[in-house]
Amino acid sequence: MDPDRVLEGLDPEQTQAARALRGPVCILAGAGTGKTRAITHRIAHAVAGGVVDEQQVLAVTFTTRAAGEMRGRLRALGAPRVQARTFHAAALRQLSFFWPQVIGGERPTLIESKVQAVARAAHSVGVQPDRNGLRDLAGEIEWAKVTQVRPSDYEKTAAKTGRQTPLPGNEVARVFEAYEELRREHNLLDFESMLELTAGMINEYPAIAQRVRDQYRYFVVDEFQDVNPLQKLLLDAWLGDRDDICVVGDPSQTIYSFAGATPSYLTGFAARYPHATVVELVRDYRSTPQVVRVANHVISQARGTTSAGHLTLQAQRPDGPDPVYQEYEDEPAEATGVARKIAVMMQEGVPAGEIAILVRTNAQSAAYEQALNDEGIPFTVRGTSRFFERPEIKQAVHLLRGARHEVPGEEPAPLAGTVRQLLGQIGLTDAAPEGRRARERWESLSALAQLAENMAAGTGHGGRAVTMADFVDELDTRMAIEHAPGFEGVTIASLHAAKGLEWDAVFLVGLTEGMMPIIYAETDEQVEEERRLFYVGVTRAREHLSMSWALARSPGGRRTRKPSRFLDGLRPASPSTAARRAERRKGGPARCRVCAAALTDAAERKLGRCLDCPSSYDEALMERLREWRRAVSREQKIPAYVVFTDATLQAIAEQEPSGLSQLAAVSGVGAAKLERYGEAVLALVSGADPAQVFGGGDTGDEPEDPTDE
C-alpha cells in the first residue's frame, strides 16, 4: 500500500502522530479523539513505508476486545500480520514457547480466578471470610503482586500506603503467603506470576532476551495510563536498551489506581525520554458540544497530580440536545423514571442497543433490570464472562459447525430461520425467560441469531444467498479476534466496565454523595479517581446524556440525600464548586457518611449515617461484639448498655476500626471506655473469639434493656 494513502482522512494531529514513525512517541488522546485510528494508521504507515516489518510490531492493550478491534483495523489497512495482544496474552505465548528450555517439566495450570485458591489458602491458616471477603482478599493479593509487594512486606506496605485492607494486615499477609505456597505446590500460575516469570526469563537469559528483542522491535502500548508496575517491568524487559516505543493514553481516564495502575508512567514519559515526540489529540468526534461541555467542566475541577495535564476537548459534531438533570423522590422512582424515558426514546427512533444505563456499583443493577423488564424493554448486563468462552456459545458453535455442510443438489434453507431452529434445540425461545442466569444464556443465543439475520440481510457475498458455511466462517473469524456479536438491548454496566465503549444515549444514575463519589473514597486522591470515573461515564455519550439521583433510598424514607458534588456548577440551582469547598472548610453539623445529609438525631450521629441509608457490616463481627458485651455486663454486674449501646456496637461493626485512634473516633467511645475496653474491641474486630478476649464467662442471652439506644 502507498504509505501516503494510509494517512488519508486523518486530522492534522492524527497525521502528526502517524508520521512520527520512530520512538519514543507519546500520544495524549482525549476521549473520542480517534486514538485507535491514529495508532493503527501509524503502524500501517510504518509497515507500508518499509520502516518496520509487520511481524516485528507488538501492539499491546488491556482487553481482548480492544486487541481484536486493533487487529481488524490493521487487517483492513494492509497489515494483517501485526501482533496486537493484551499483556497477558503476549506473556503467555512467550512463556509457553520458552518453558521447555528454561524450566522444563510439566507446564503449570493457569488460574482463571483466584477466589477458589484464596479460599483454600485462607482455610489453611484459620481465616474464614465470607464470599465477598474472599473476592476482596483475591483483589488485595492481585494488588500486592502487581505492585511487587511480597507477603513478608505486605503488612508494613499496606499500613504505609493507607490501604483499606479487607482483613487486618497481618491476616492478609498470612493468607497471601499461604496462597503462594499452595500455588507453587500444585503447579498453578496466576496472571501476575505469568508476567513476572516472563520478565524474569528475559532478564536472566541473554539468549532468550536476544530472540524476543529480535522478534519485536516496534512497540505500541494503548491505555498507557492504566499500566501497573508489573506490566511496566515486562515492557522494560521487552524493550531492553531501545526506545522505539509509542504510548497512548489519557491521564484523565485513570480509573484503576485501586488495582495498582498509575498514570505516572504516562505523565512522566517526556521526562524519561527528553527527545520524545509528544502529540495531543483533542478533537472530539464522538460527542456533541453539549456533552463535551459537561465533560470539560467535570475534569476542569480536578485537583492533584493529574489535574495540570488534563486535555480540553474540542467538539467536532453538530449541536445536540441539552443534558438532562433529574431528581427523584426515591431509588425505585428513579429506576422506573429512567426505564420510561428509555421507552419514549426508543419510540422516537433510538435503537435499544444504542442506550446504556451506567451504575457505580453492580448492586444498583437489579432495580434497573426490574424496571426495564416491567416496561418490556430488552436489556443486557455487561461484565459477565467473555462471549465465546460461555458454555452455551461453545455448544452453539459446535452445533452450527455440524450443520455447515449442504446436501449437493438441494437448495440451501434460509440462513436466519435455520440458525434460529438449531439454537432452539439448546434453549433459544421467542421471549426472554425469567431469572438472571437464564436471561444471560438467552441473550447469548439471541445475539448469534441476530448476527445470522444481519448477515442474511446483507449484500456482501456477490449477490448470492448467505450460507451456513459463510456464517460459520464469520464466527471463526470473530472468535479469532474476540469480536463478539452485539445483543440488541439496552446495556446496564458499571462505570468501570463501560470504559472504552460508547452509546448514542447514556443514563448516569444514582449520582448522590456516598455513591458518586463512593463512600469509601476518603482521601483526596480517592475522590479524584471518582471524579475521573464520572468523567469516563459522561464521555461515553454521543448525543443524549441524562444524569439523575434520588433523595431517599426507599418510598417514604427520609429525603436527606444530596446530589453528587461532581454536579456542582452543572445542574440548575446547584452551588458552585468553590462554594461547596468553602462550606466544607467551615465545618458544620455532623454529616451522614453515605448521603452527606446533616445528622440531628443522637442515634444517627452515633452511627455516622441516616437510619434509612444503607448499612453494611459484618454480621459475625456484630454477634461477637454482642456476645462479649453480655459477658462483660454479667462479670461487672452493670447493664449492657453501660458497656456500649447497640448504636455504638453497630457503628464499630460498620467502621471496623483497626487502631485505637480510629476506635476513639467512633461516637460513644470515650476516653474511659477506650482505656477499659479498647484492646478487647480491636481484638474482636480482628476476628478473636469473645470467650478468649474476656475469659470465657457465661454468654447466655439477656433481655434487651428498654433504655438502650
XYZ file of C-alpha atoms in Angstrom:
709
model
C 0.000 0.000 0.000
C 1.138 3.551 -0.775
C 2.322 4.985 2.569
C 0.763 8.379 1.838
C -2.630 6.835 1.119
C -2.618 5.347 4.596
C -2.709 8.876 6.004
C -5.761 9.966 4.021
C -8.661 11.057 6.203
C -6.607 11.816 9.328
C -6.857 15.189 11.024
C -3.671 17.284 11.476
C -2.845 15.945 14.956
C -3.571 12.339 13.995
C -1.368 12.826 10.928
C 1.417 14.220 13.103
C 1.186 11.137 15.325
C 1.139 8.766 12.326
C 4.173 10.460 10.749
C 6.210 10.095 13.959
C 7.464 6.714 12.785
C 10.298 6.263 15.250
C 10.064 6.324 19.014
C 9.877 7.456 21.605
C 6.406 8.873 20.892
C 3.742 9.887 23.410
C 0.190 10.461 22.185
C -2.058 12.145 24.760
C -5.521 11.317 23.469
C -8.731 12.657 24.975
C -11.968 10.688 24.962
C -13.463 10.289 21.490
C -10.479 11.791 19.671
C -9.666 8.766 17.495
C -6.667 7.322 19.284
C -7.136 3.810 17.868
C -7.380 5.316 14.393
C -4.178 7.280 14.971
C -2.056 4.381 16.246
C -3.297 1.801 13.718
C -2.598 4.216 10.845
C 0.814 4.947 12.354
C 1.626 1.217 12.374
C 0.275 0.706 8.832
C 2.191 3.774 7.601
C 5.443 2.408 9.090
C 4.847 -1.027 7.526
C 3.891 0.387 4.118
C 6.952 2.633 4.117
C 9.341 -0.191 4.964
C 10.277 1.290 8.343
C 9.475 -1.996 10.065
C 8.372 -5.478 9.087
C 4.802 -6.069 10.249
C 5.802 -9.244 12.099
C 8.215 -7.213 14.230
C 5.462 -4.997 15.633
C 3.865 -5.706 19.012
C 0.828 -3.598 19.845
C -0.260 -4.078 23.452
C -3.577 -3.175 25.009
C -5.648 -4.177 28.031
C -8.691 -6.068 26.760
C -9.194 -8.807 24.208
C -11.967 -6.686 22.676
C -9.596 -3.754 22.105
C -6.891 -6.069 20.762
C -9.408 -7.652 18.382
C -10.577 -4.244 17.157
C -6.976 -3.203 16.564
C -6.226 -6.371 14.576
C -9.346 -5.833 12.470
C -8.339 -2.276 11.602
C -4.765 -3.264 10.798
C -6.009 -6.029 8.551
C -8.132 -3.508 6.641
C -5.093 -1.212 6.351
C -2.961 -3.935 4.794
C -1.015 -5.063 7.876
C -2.719 -8.341 8.873
C 0.332 -9.958 10.484
C 0.910 -7.288 13.140
C 0.636 -8.804 16.620
C -1.996 -6.953 18.700
C -2.394 -8.621 22.080
C -3.089 -7.986 25.728
C -0.128 -8.004 28.137
C -1.267 -11.371 29.451
C -1.786 -12.967 26.036
C 1.650 -11.844 24.838
C 3.329 -13.050 28.042
C 1.560 -16.426 27.987
C 2.647 -17.020 24.391
C 6.286 -16.267 25.152
C 6.343 -18.174 28.433
C 4.749 -21.240 26.833
C 7.272 -21.181 23.990
C 10.352 -20.902 26.188
C 9.118 -23.002 29.126
C 10.748 -26.301 27.993
C 14.245 -24.824 27.694
C 14.094 -22.503 30.712
C 12.221 -24.521 33.333
C 11.211 -27.828 31.812
C 8.769 -30.387 33.131
C 5.021 -30.110 33.148
C 3.675 -26.683 32.342
C 1.640 -25.053 35.108
C -2.127 -24.759 35.072
C -3.344 -21.214 34.585
C -5.682 -19.910 37.301
C -8.544 -18.023 35.654
C -9.981 -16.872 39.002
C -8.168 -16.657 42.324
C -11.196 -16.935 44.597
C -11.182 -20.722 44.988
C -7.428 -20.886 45.572
C -7.607 -17.980 48.029
C -10.420 -19.772 49.896
C -8.230 -22.863 50.307
C -5.281 -20.747 51.421
C -7.394 -18.819 53.935
C -8.805 -22.033 55.381
C -5.308 -23.457 55.791
C -4.296 -20.573 58.083
C -7.568 -20.412 60.019
C -9.086 -17.405 58.260
C -12.690 -17.822 57.116
C -14.035 -14.773 55.280
C -17.416 -14.829 53.548
C -17.756 -14.883 49.755
C -17.444 -11.106 49.421
C -14.455 -11.184 51.739
C -12.813 -13.821 49.550
C -13.220 -11.622 46.469
C -11.742 -8.682 48.355
C -8.832 -10.842 49.518
C -8.187 -12.031 45.965
C -8.188 -8.426 44.791
C -5.798 -7.407 47.545
C -3.388 -10.206 46.619
C -3.544 -9.073 42.990
C -2.728 -5.514 44.058
C 0.245 -6.731 46.099
C 1.578 -8.814 43.224
C 1.245 -6.147 40.521
C 2.936 -3.589 42.775
C 5.693 -6.109 43.562
C 4.945 -6.375 47.278
C 5.950 -9.698 48.852
C 3.936 -11.401 51.606
C 6.625 -10.595 54.183
C 6.377 -6.876 53.333
C 2.628 -6.662 52.850
C 1.541 -5.559 56.332
C 4.106 -2.751 56.542
C 3.472 -1.579 52.973
C -0.311 -1.611 53.373
C -0.063 0.495 56.536
C 2.387 2.912 54.924
C 0.218 3.437 51.831
C -3.056 3.668 53.770
C -4.638 0.634 52.097
C -8.189 -0.196 53.190
C -7.486 -3.862 53.767
C -10.301 -6.451 53.752
C -8.825 -8.031 56.901
C -6.172 -6.874 59.365
C -2.855 -6.556 57.556
C -1.215 -9.475 59.334
C -4.063 -11.794 58.341
C -3.927 -10.712 54.702
C -0.176 -11.386 54.733
C -0.743 -14.898 56.159
C -3.337 -15.725 53.504
C -1.092 -14.226 50.793
C 1.858 -16.389 51.880
C -0.357 -19.491 52.060
C -1.761 -18.729 48.605
C 1.720 -18.512 47.101
C 2.744 -21.763 48.782
C -0.395 -23.516 47.519
C 0.199 -22.184 44.020
C 3.776 -23.466 43.919
C 2.857 -26.809 45.469
C 0.131 -27.506 42.899
C 1.996 -26.024 39.903
C -0.520 -23.218 39.414
C 0.148 -19.977 37.582
C -1.849 -16.786 38.016
C -1.802 -13.836 35.643
C 0.582 -11.808 37.789
C 3.101 -14.632 38.144
C 2.872 -15.148 34.394
C 4.026 -11.575 33.739
C 6.694 -11.784 36.430
C 8.093 -15.080 35.129
C 8.172 -13.807 31.554
C 10.025 -10.654 32.564
C 12.422 -12.665 34.736
C 13.062 -15.134 31.928
C 14.000 -12.337 29.511
C 16.149 -10.504 32.045
C 18.025 -13.602 33.258
C 18.624 -15.472 29.996
C 20.528 -13.387 27.390
C 19.779 -15.847 24.576
C 16.041 -15.584 25.198
C 16.248 -11.819 25.510
C 18.005 -11.685 22.140
C 15.347 -13.847 20.475
C 12.465 -11.832 21.905
C 14.060 -8.494 21.018
C 14.914 -9.684 17.509
C 11.280 -10.708 17.064
C 9.750 -7.489 18.384
C 11.416 -4.208 17.503
C 8.487 -1.808 17.334
C 6.182 -1.334 20.316
C 2.858 0.440 20.721
C 1.109 0.483 24.121
C -2.516 1.591 24.324
C -4.179 2.917 27.523
C -0.756 3.639 28.982
C -2.323 5.456 31.949
C -3.530 2.057 33.199
C -0.116 0.346 33.237
C 0.887 -1.066 36.626
C 4.434 -1.685 37.925
C 4.423 -5.361 36.952
C 3.335 -4.620 33.383
C 5.978 -1.892 33.221
C 8.579 -4.439 34.365
C 7.645 -6.717 31.457
C 7.548 -3.839 28.975
C 11.041 -2.749 30.018
C 12.248 -6.340 29.567
C 10.830 -6.405 26.036
C 12.445 -3.065 25.195
C 15.895 -3.606 26.662
C 18.009 -0.529 25.952
C 15.915 0.519 22.943
C 13.392 3.355 22.818
C 11.299 2.533 19.737
C 8.065 2.749 21.675
C 4.858 4.675 21.170
C 2.491 5.091 24.121
C -1.022 6.465 24.021
C -3.348 7.362 26.864
C -5.239 9.972 28.840
C -4.412 10.742 32.493
C -7.993 11.950 32.974
C -9.218 8.397 32.380
C -7.090 6.748 35.080
C -9.667 4.695 36.990
C -7.747 1.628 38.166
C -5.379 3.084 40.767
C -7.003 0.834 43.390
C -5.694 -2.145 41.398
C -2.140 -0.807 41.121
C -2.355 1.225 37.898
C -0.502 4.515 37.851
C -0.622 7.385 35.336
C 2.920 8.416 36.327
C 4.461 6.354 33.514
C 2.392 8.351 31.010
C 2.733 11.769 32.650
C 6.457 11.193 33.201
C 7.170 9.805 29.720
C 8.623 13.061 28.351
C 10.888 13.380 31.401
C 12.219 9.859 30.894
C 12.685 10.452 27.152
C 13.548 14.169 26.710
C 13.785 13.682 22.934
C 10.285 12.161 22.712
C 7.686 13.380 20.237
C 4.548 14.385 22.140
C 1.234 14.805 20.296
C -2.089 15.871 21.797
C -5.387 14.678 20.283
C -8.218 16.943 21.457
C -10.737 16.963 18.579
C -13.700 15.011 19.945
C -15.558 13.216 17.131
C -17.769 11.191 19.457
C -19.879 13.612 21.444
C -21.999 16.675 20.768
C -20.825 20.095 22.006
C -23.379 19.846 24.823
C -21.868 16.600 26.126
C -18.312 17.879 25.620
C -19.062 20.974 27.706
C -20.149 18.771 30.615
C -17.012 16.634 30.288
C -14.702 19.646 30.162
C -16.371 21.183 33.217
C -16.081 17.960 35.224
C -12.393 17.456 34.531
C -11.531 21.160 34.877
C -12.410 20.866 38.580
C -9.830 18.113 39.095
C -7.188 18.569 41.766
C -3.959 16.748 42.480
C -1.277 15.182 40.337
C -3.189 14.717 37.073
C -5.122 17.993 37.120
C -2.460 20.109 35.416
C -2.187 17.830 32.391
C -5.865 17.348 31.559
C -6.911 17.848 27.958
C -9.665 20.274 26.975
C -11.788 18.583 24.325
C -12.938 20.397 21.185
C -16.303 19.145 19.906
C -16.450 18.377 16.188
C -20.076 17.239 15.920
C -23.142 19.424 15.337
C -25.254 20.597 18.278
C -27.447 18.076 20.045
C -29.953 18.089 22.910
C -29.037 19.621 26.252
C -28.060 17.224 29.036
C -30.895 16.272 31.392
C -30.624 16.585 35.180
C -33.407 14.737 37.026
C -34.163 14.444 40.734
C -36.396 11.625 42.039
C -38.115 11.019 45.381
C -36.537 7.590 45.907
C -34.490 4.895 44.167
C -37.434 2.823 42.824
C -38.912 6.009 41.350
C -35.556 6.765 39.721
C -35.344 3.293 38.142
C -38.937 3.491 36.902
C -38.444 7.013 35.576
C -35.295 6.050 33.674
C -36.999 2.990 32.145
C -39.938 5.114 30.981
C -37.634 7.717 29.459
C -35.866 4.920 27.587
C -39.202 3.606 26.299
C -40.014 7.075 24.919
C -36.535 7.392 23.436
C -36.913 4.062 21.642
C -40.290 5.159 20.265
C -38.541 8.231 18.889
C -36.105 6.044 16.973
C -33.080 5.461 19.230
C -32.185 1.730 18.992
C -32.137 -0.177 22.279
C -28.568 -1.272 21.559
C -27.501 2.387 21.490
C -28.715 3.106 25.027
C -26.823 2.448 28.270
C -27.554 2.776 31.976
C -24.292 3.212 33.865
C -24.128 2.459 37.594
C -21.377 2.941 40.160
C -21.780 -0.482 41.788
C -23.114 -3.773 40.472
C -25.616 -3.865 43.348
C -27.519 -0.974 41.714
C -28.215 -3.051 38.612
C -31.132 -5.119 39.951
C -33.549 -2.178 40.250
C -32.943 -1.160 36.641
C -33.221 -4.726 35.387
C -36.648 -4.963 37.034
C -37.779 -1.553 35.751
C -36.765 -2.342 32.163
C -38.424 -5.743 32.419
C -41.639 -4.106 33.642
C -41.576 -1.844 30.572
C -40.941 -4.768 28.227
C -37.558 -3.369 27.173
C -34.829 -5.881 26.232
C -31.563 -5.405 28.094
C -28.196 -6.986 28.729
C -25.939 -6.721 31.772
C -22.341 -6.173 30.761
C -19.425 -7.592 32.718
C -20.052 -11.326 32.517
C -17.622 -13.834 31.026
C -16.132 -13.366 27.565
C -18.685 -14.168 24.883
C -17.004 -17.033 23.034
C -15.955 -18.705 26.311
C -19.535 -19.052 27.572
C -20.709 -22.696 27.710
C -23.859 -22.010 25.705
C -21.849 -20.344 22.920
C -19.371 -23.221 22.725
C -22.323 -25.591 22.479
C -23.999 -23.433 19.827
C -20.865 -23.120 17.668
C -20.369 -26.890 17.794
C -23.991 -27.382 16.681
C -23.712 -24.842 13.857
C -20.448 -26.310 12.580
C -22.152 -29.686 12.314
C -24.805 -28.135 10.065
C -22.484 -26.207 7.750
C -22.246 -28.852 5.025
C -25.015 -28.649 2.450
C -26.526 -31.606 0.583
C -25.487 -31.433 -3.121
C -28.369 -30.533 -5.423
C -30.581 -29.188 -2.657
C -31.482 -25.536 -2.308
C -29.985 -24.294 0.961
C -32.533 -23.313 3.595
C -32.747 -19.616 4.587
C -29.892 -18.886 6.985
C -31.760 -16.902 9.648
C -34.542 -19.434 10.054
C -32.134 -22.374 10.098
C -29.959 -20.786 12.787
C -32.964 -19.976 14.970
C -34.272 -23.508 14.567
C -30.915 -25.029 15.562
C -30.458 -22.693 18.526
C -33.993 -23.509 19.625
C -32.755 -27.025 20.338
C -30.494 -25.657 23.087
C -32.784 -23.076 24.640
C -33.426 -20.115 22.336
C -37.072 -19.092 22.770
C -39.109 -16.244 21.280
C -39.217 -14.356 24.583
C -36.623 -13.897 27.296
C -37.065 -16.205 30.301
C -37.176 -15.183 33.960
C -34.053 -15.365 36.104
C -30.657 -13.707 35.737
C -28.655 -16.698 34.527
C -31.404 -17.943 32.192
C -31.677 -14.463 30.688
C -27.906 -14.220 30.153
C -27.923 -17.579 28.335
C -30.882 -16.467 26.215
C -29.164 -13.166 25.357
C -26.046 -15.015 24.186
C -28.007 -17.311 21.865
C -30.174 -14.416 20.689
C -27.047 -12.460 19.735
C -25.986 -15.327 17.449
C -29.441 -15.410 15.872
C -29.351 -11.647 15.301
C -25.929 -11.936 13.663
C -27.332 -14.560 11.270
C -30.264 -12.275 10.427
C -27.933 -9.329 9.797
C -25.722 -11.413 7.505
C -28.724 -12.789 5.609
C -29.970 -9.238 5.019
C -26.557 -8.008 3.817
C -25.146 -7.767 0.308
C -21.513 -8.715 0.841
C -21.490 -12.130 -0.858
C -21.649 -11.306 -4.559
C -25.426 -11.218 -4.631
C -25.837 -14.873 -3.642
C -27.643 -16.074 -0.535
C -25.531 -16.309 2.581
C -24.989 -19.946 3.552
C -24.416 -21.718 6.835
C -20.789 -22.194 5.781
C -20.455 -18.400 5.391
C -21.963 -17.918 8.831
C -19.623 -20.426 10.487
C -16.632 -18.803 8.745
C -17.755 -15.460 10.143
C -17.975 -16.967 13.634
C -14.462 -18.438 13.288
C -13.113 -15.024 12.292
C -14.858 -13.321 15.177
C -13.582 -15.924 17.641
C -10.022 -15.363 16.434
C -10.199 -11.622 17.086
C -12.583 -11.781 20.093
C -15.249 -9.781 18.245
C -18.477 -10.742 19.972
C -21.794 -10.062 18.215
C -23.948 -7.490 19.919
C -27.303 -8.091 21.571
C -29.957 -5.590 20.543
C -30.940 -4.427 24.003
C -30.274 -1.662 26.500
C -26.906 -2.116 28.213
C -26.622 -1.980 32.003
C -22.983 -1.678 33.025
C -20.789 -0.388 35.803
C -18.777 2.723 35.049
C -15.587 0.660 35.132
C -16.988 -1.865 32.631
C -18.111 0.967 30.325
C -14.605 2.274 29.700
C -13.706 2.062 26.019
C -17.361 1.859 24.915
C -19.852 4.427 23.631
C -23.595 4.775 23.031
C -25.950 7.306 21.479
C -27.688 7.736 24.830
C -26.241 7.336 28.312
C -28.095 7.462 31.630
C -25.803 8.091 34.612
C -27.855 7.088 37.642
C -27.545 7.143 41.432
C -25.481 10.346 41.441
C -25.611 11.062 45.172
C -22.957 11.758 47.751
C -21.868 8.395 49.105
C -22.344 6.730 45.733
C -20.550 9.204 43.462
C -18.038 9.669 44.949
C -18.409 6.320 46.674
C -18.424 6.374 50.471
C -15.113 4.511 50.601
C -13.313 7.370 48.825
C -11.862 9.039 51.909
C -8.630 10.647 50.723
C -8.305 13.462 48.191
C -6.642 11.042 45.748
C -9.532 8.598 46.021
C -12.107 11.342 45.467
C -10.209 12.489 42.376
C -10.292 8.959 40.988
C -14.069 9.026 41.472
C -14.178 12.292 39.520
C -12.258 10.657 36.682
C -14.676 7.723 36.784
C -17.592 10.151 36.444
C -15.748 11.820 33.546
C -15.409 8.450 31.828
C -19.168 7.947 32.217
C -20.006 11.339 30.726
C -17.722 10.818 27.732
C -19.430 7.523 26.789
C -22.409 9.511 25.428
C -22.548 10.564 21.796
C -25.730 12.635 21.856
C -28.128 12.091 24.774
C -26.819 12.446 28.331
C -29.098 12.077 31.345
C -27.925 12.389 34.962
C -30.194 11.516 37.882
C -30.270 10.992 41.635
C -32.789 10.030 44.325
C -33.381 11.835 47.601
C -34.316 8.690 49.566
C -33.435 5.039 49.377
C -36.979 3.685 49.531
C -40.523 5.081 49.193
C -41.483 7.020 52.293
C -37.894 7.258 53.501
C -36.253 10.452 54.659
C -35.369 12.653 51.697
C -31.929 13.550 53.001
C -29.585 12.506 50.205
C -27.605 15.135 48.354
C -26.717 15.245 44.656
C -23.105 14.434 43.858
C -20.610 17.234 44.314
C -19.458 16.492 40.750
C -22.715 18.048 39.535
C -21.944 21.364 41.250
C -21.973 24.161 38.685
C -23.761 21.925 36.158
C -27.251 21.140 37.401
C -29.720 24.025 37.729
C -29.556 25.923 41.031
C -26.528 23.934 42.184
C -23.795 25.612 44.207
C -20.504 26.341 42.591
C -17.641 24.009 43.338
C -15.806 26.808 45.147
C -18.824 27.443 47.387
C -19.092 23.747 48.263
C -15.384 23.621 49.176
C -15.701 26.752 51.324
C -18.658 25.199 53.151
C -16.653 22.054 53.870
C -13.722 24.105 55.195
C -16.013 25.912 57.636
C -17.133 22.647 59.150
C -20.670 22.393 60.460
C -23.016 19.717 61.745
C -22.138 16.031 61.585
C -22.950 14.585 58.174
C -24.108 11.169 57.019
C -21.166 9.289 55.579
C -23.487 7.790 52.917
C -25.598 10.714 51.679
C -23.882 13.714 53.391
C -27.150 14.940 54.983
C -26.937 16.779 58.316
C -27.424 14.404 61.256
C -29.617 15.682 64.080
C -30.806 12.500 65.807
C -28.480 11.185 68.528
C -28.593 7.608 67.262
C -27.813 8.783 63.733
C -24.857 10.847 64.918
C -23.572 7.824 66.777
C -23.888 5.603 63.686
C -22.469 8.295 61.436
C -25.313 7.854 58.913
C -29.055 8.327 58.447
C -31.123 5.473 59.822
C -32.640 4.798 56.379
C -29.343 4.961 54.494
C -27.810 1.605 53.530
C -25.894 -0.181 56.244
C -23.213 -2.757 55.565
C -21.422 -4.542 58.349
C -20.056 -7.958 59.152
C -22.892 -9.727 60.977
C -20.450 -12.188 62.506
C -18.493 -9.276 63.988
C -21.688 -7.747 65.377
C -22.559 -11.041 67.054
C -19.042 -11.291 68.550
C -19.402 -7.772 69.957
C -22.823 -8.562 71.471
C -21.559 -11.834 72.966
C -18.561 -10.071 74.502
C -20.770 -7.272 75.850
C -23.090 -9.800 77.546
C -20.122 -11.429 79.285
C -18.714 -8.066 80.452
C -22.157 -6.983 81.657
C -22.552 -10.069 83.860
C -18.998 -10.045 85.154
C -19.103 -6.367 86.100
C -22.792 -6.503 87.184
C -23.730 -3.491 85.071
C -26.400 -3.096 82.366
C -25.211 -3.999 78.883
C -25.868 -0.507 77.522
C -23.430 0.913 80.097
C -20.656 -1.067 78.392
C -21.672 0.084 74.915
C -25.077 0.893 73.432
C -26.423 -1.012 70.439
C -25.844 2.054 68.277
C -22.188 2.203 69.297
C -21.699 -1.514 68.664
C -23.272 -1.144 65.235
C -21.056 1.854 64.452
C -17.998 -0.210 65.438
C -19.167 -3.110 63.246
C -19.755 -0.790 60.297
C -16.488 1.143 60.570
C -14.246 -1.763 61.696
C -11.537 0.383 63.313
C -8.037 -1.045 63.074
C -6.368 1.036 65.779
C -7.099 2.904 68.997
C -7.199 6.277 67.246
C -9.840 5.035 64.799
C -11.832 3.451 67.618
C -11.704 6.690 69.593
C -13.300 8.477 66.639
C -16.427 6.298 66.922
C -19.180 8.223 68.680
C -19.920 6.670 72.076
C -16.343 5.537 72.725
C -14.968 7.989 75.275
C -11.502 8.062 76.827
C -12.527 5.915 79.804
C -14.137 3.220 77.649
C -11.237 3.333 75.238
C -8.815 2.610 78.079
C -11.044 -0.048 79.630
C -12.302 -1.882 76.542
C -10.229 -0.638 73.592
C -7.830 -3.566 73.182
C -10.638 -6.105 73.605
C -12.801 -4.420 70.938
C -9.899 -4.253 68.468
C -9.203 -7.932 69.066
C -12.851 -8.731 68.303
C -12.725 -6.657 65.123
C -9.649 -8.653 64.110
C -11.638 -11.869 64.481
C -10.844 -13.004 68.028
C -13.264 -15.283 69.856
C -15.261 -13.426 72.571
C -14.513 -16.158 75.125
C -10.765 -15.718 74.563
C -10.989 -11.931 74.749
C -12.945 -11.842 78.000
C -12.074 -15.115 79.645
C -14.996 -17.408 78.919
C -17.779 -16.037 81.122
C -21.419 -17.076 80.674
C -22.682 -15.706 77.392
C -26.353 -16.626 77.561
C -28.955 -14.328 76.078
C -30.108 -11.303 78.022
C -33.293 -9.290 77.680
C -32.874 -6.042 75.754
C -32.678 -3.068 78.112
C -35.515 -0.624 77.304
C -33.218 2.373 77.719
C -30.581 1.045 75.289
C -30.262 3.197 72.190
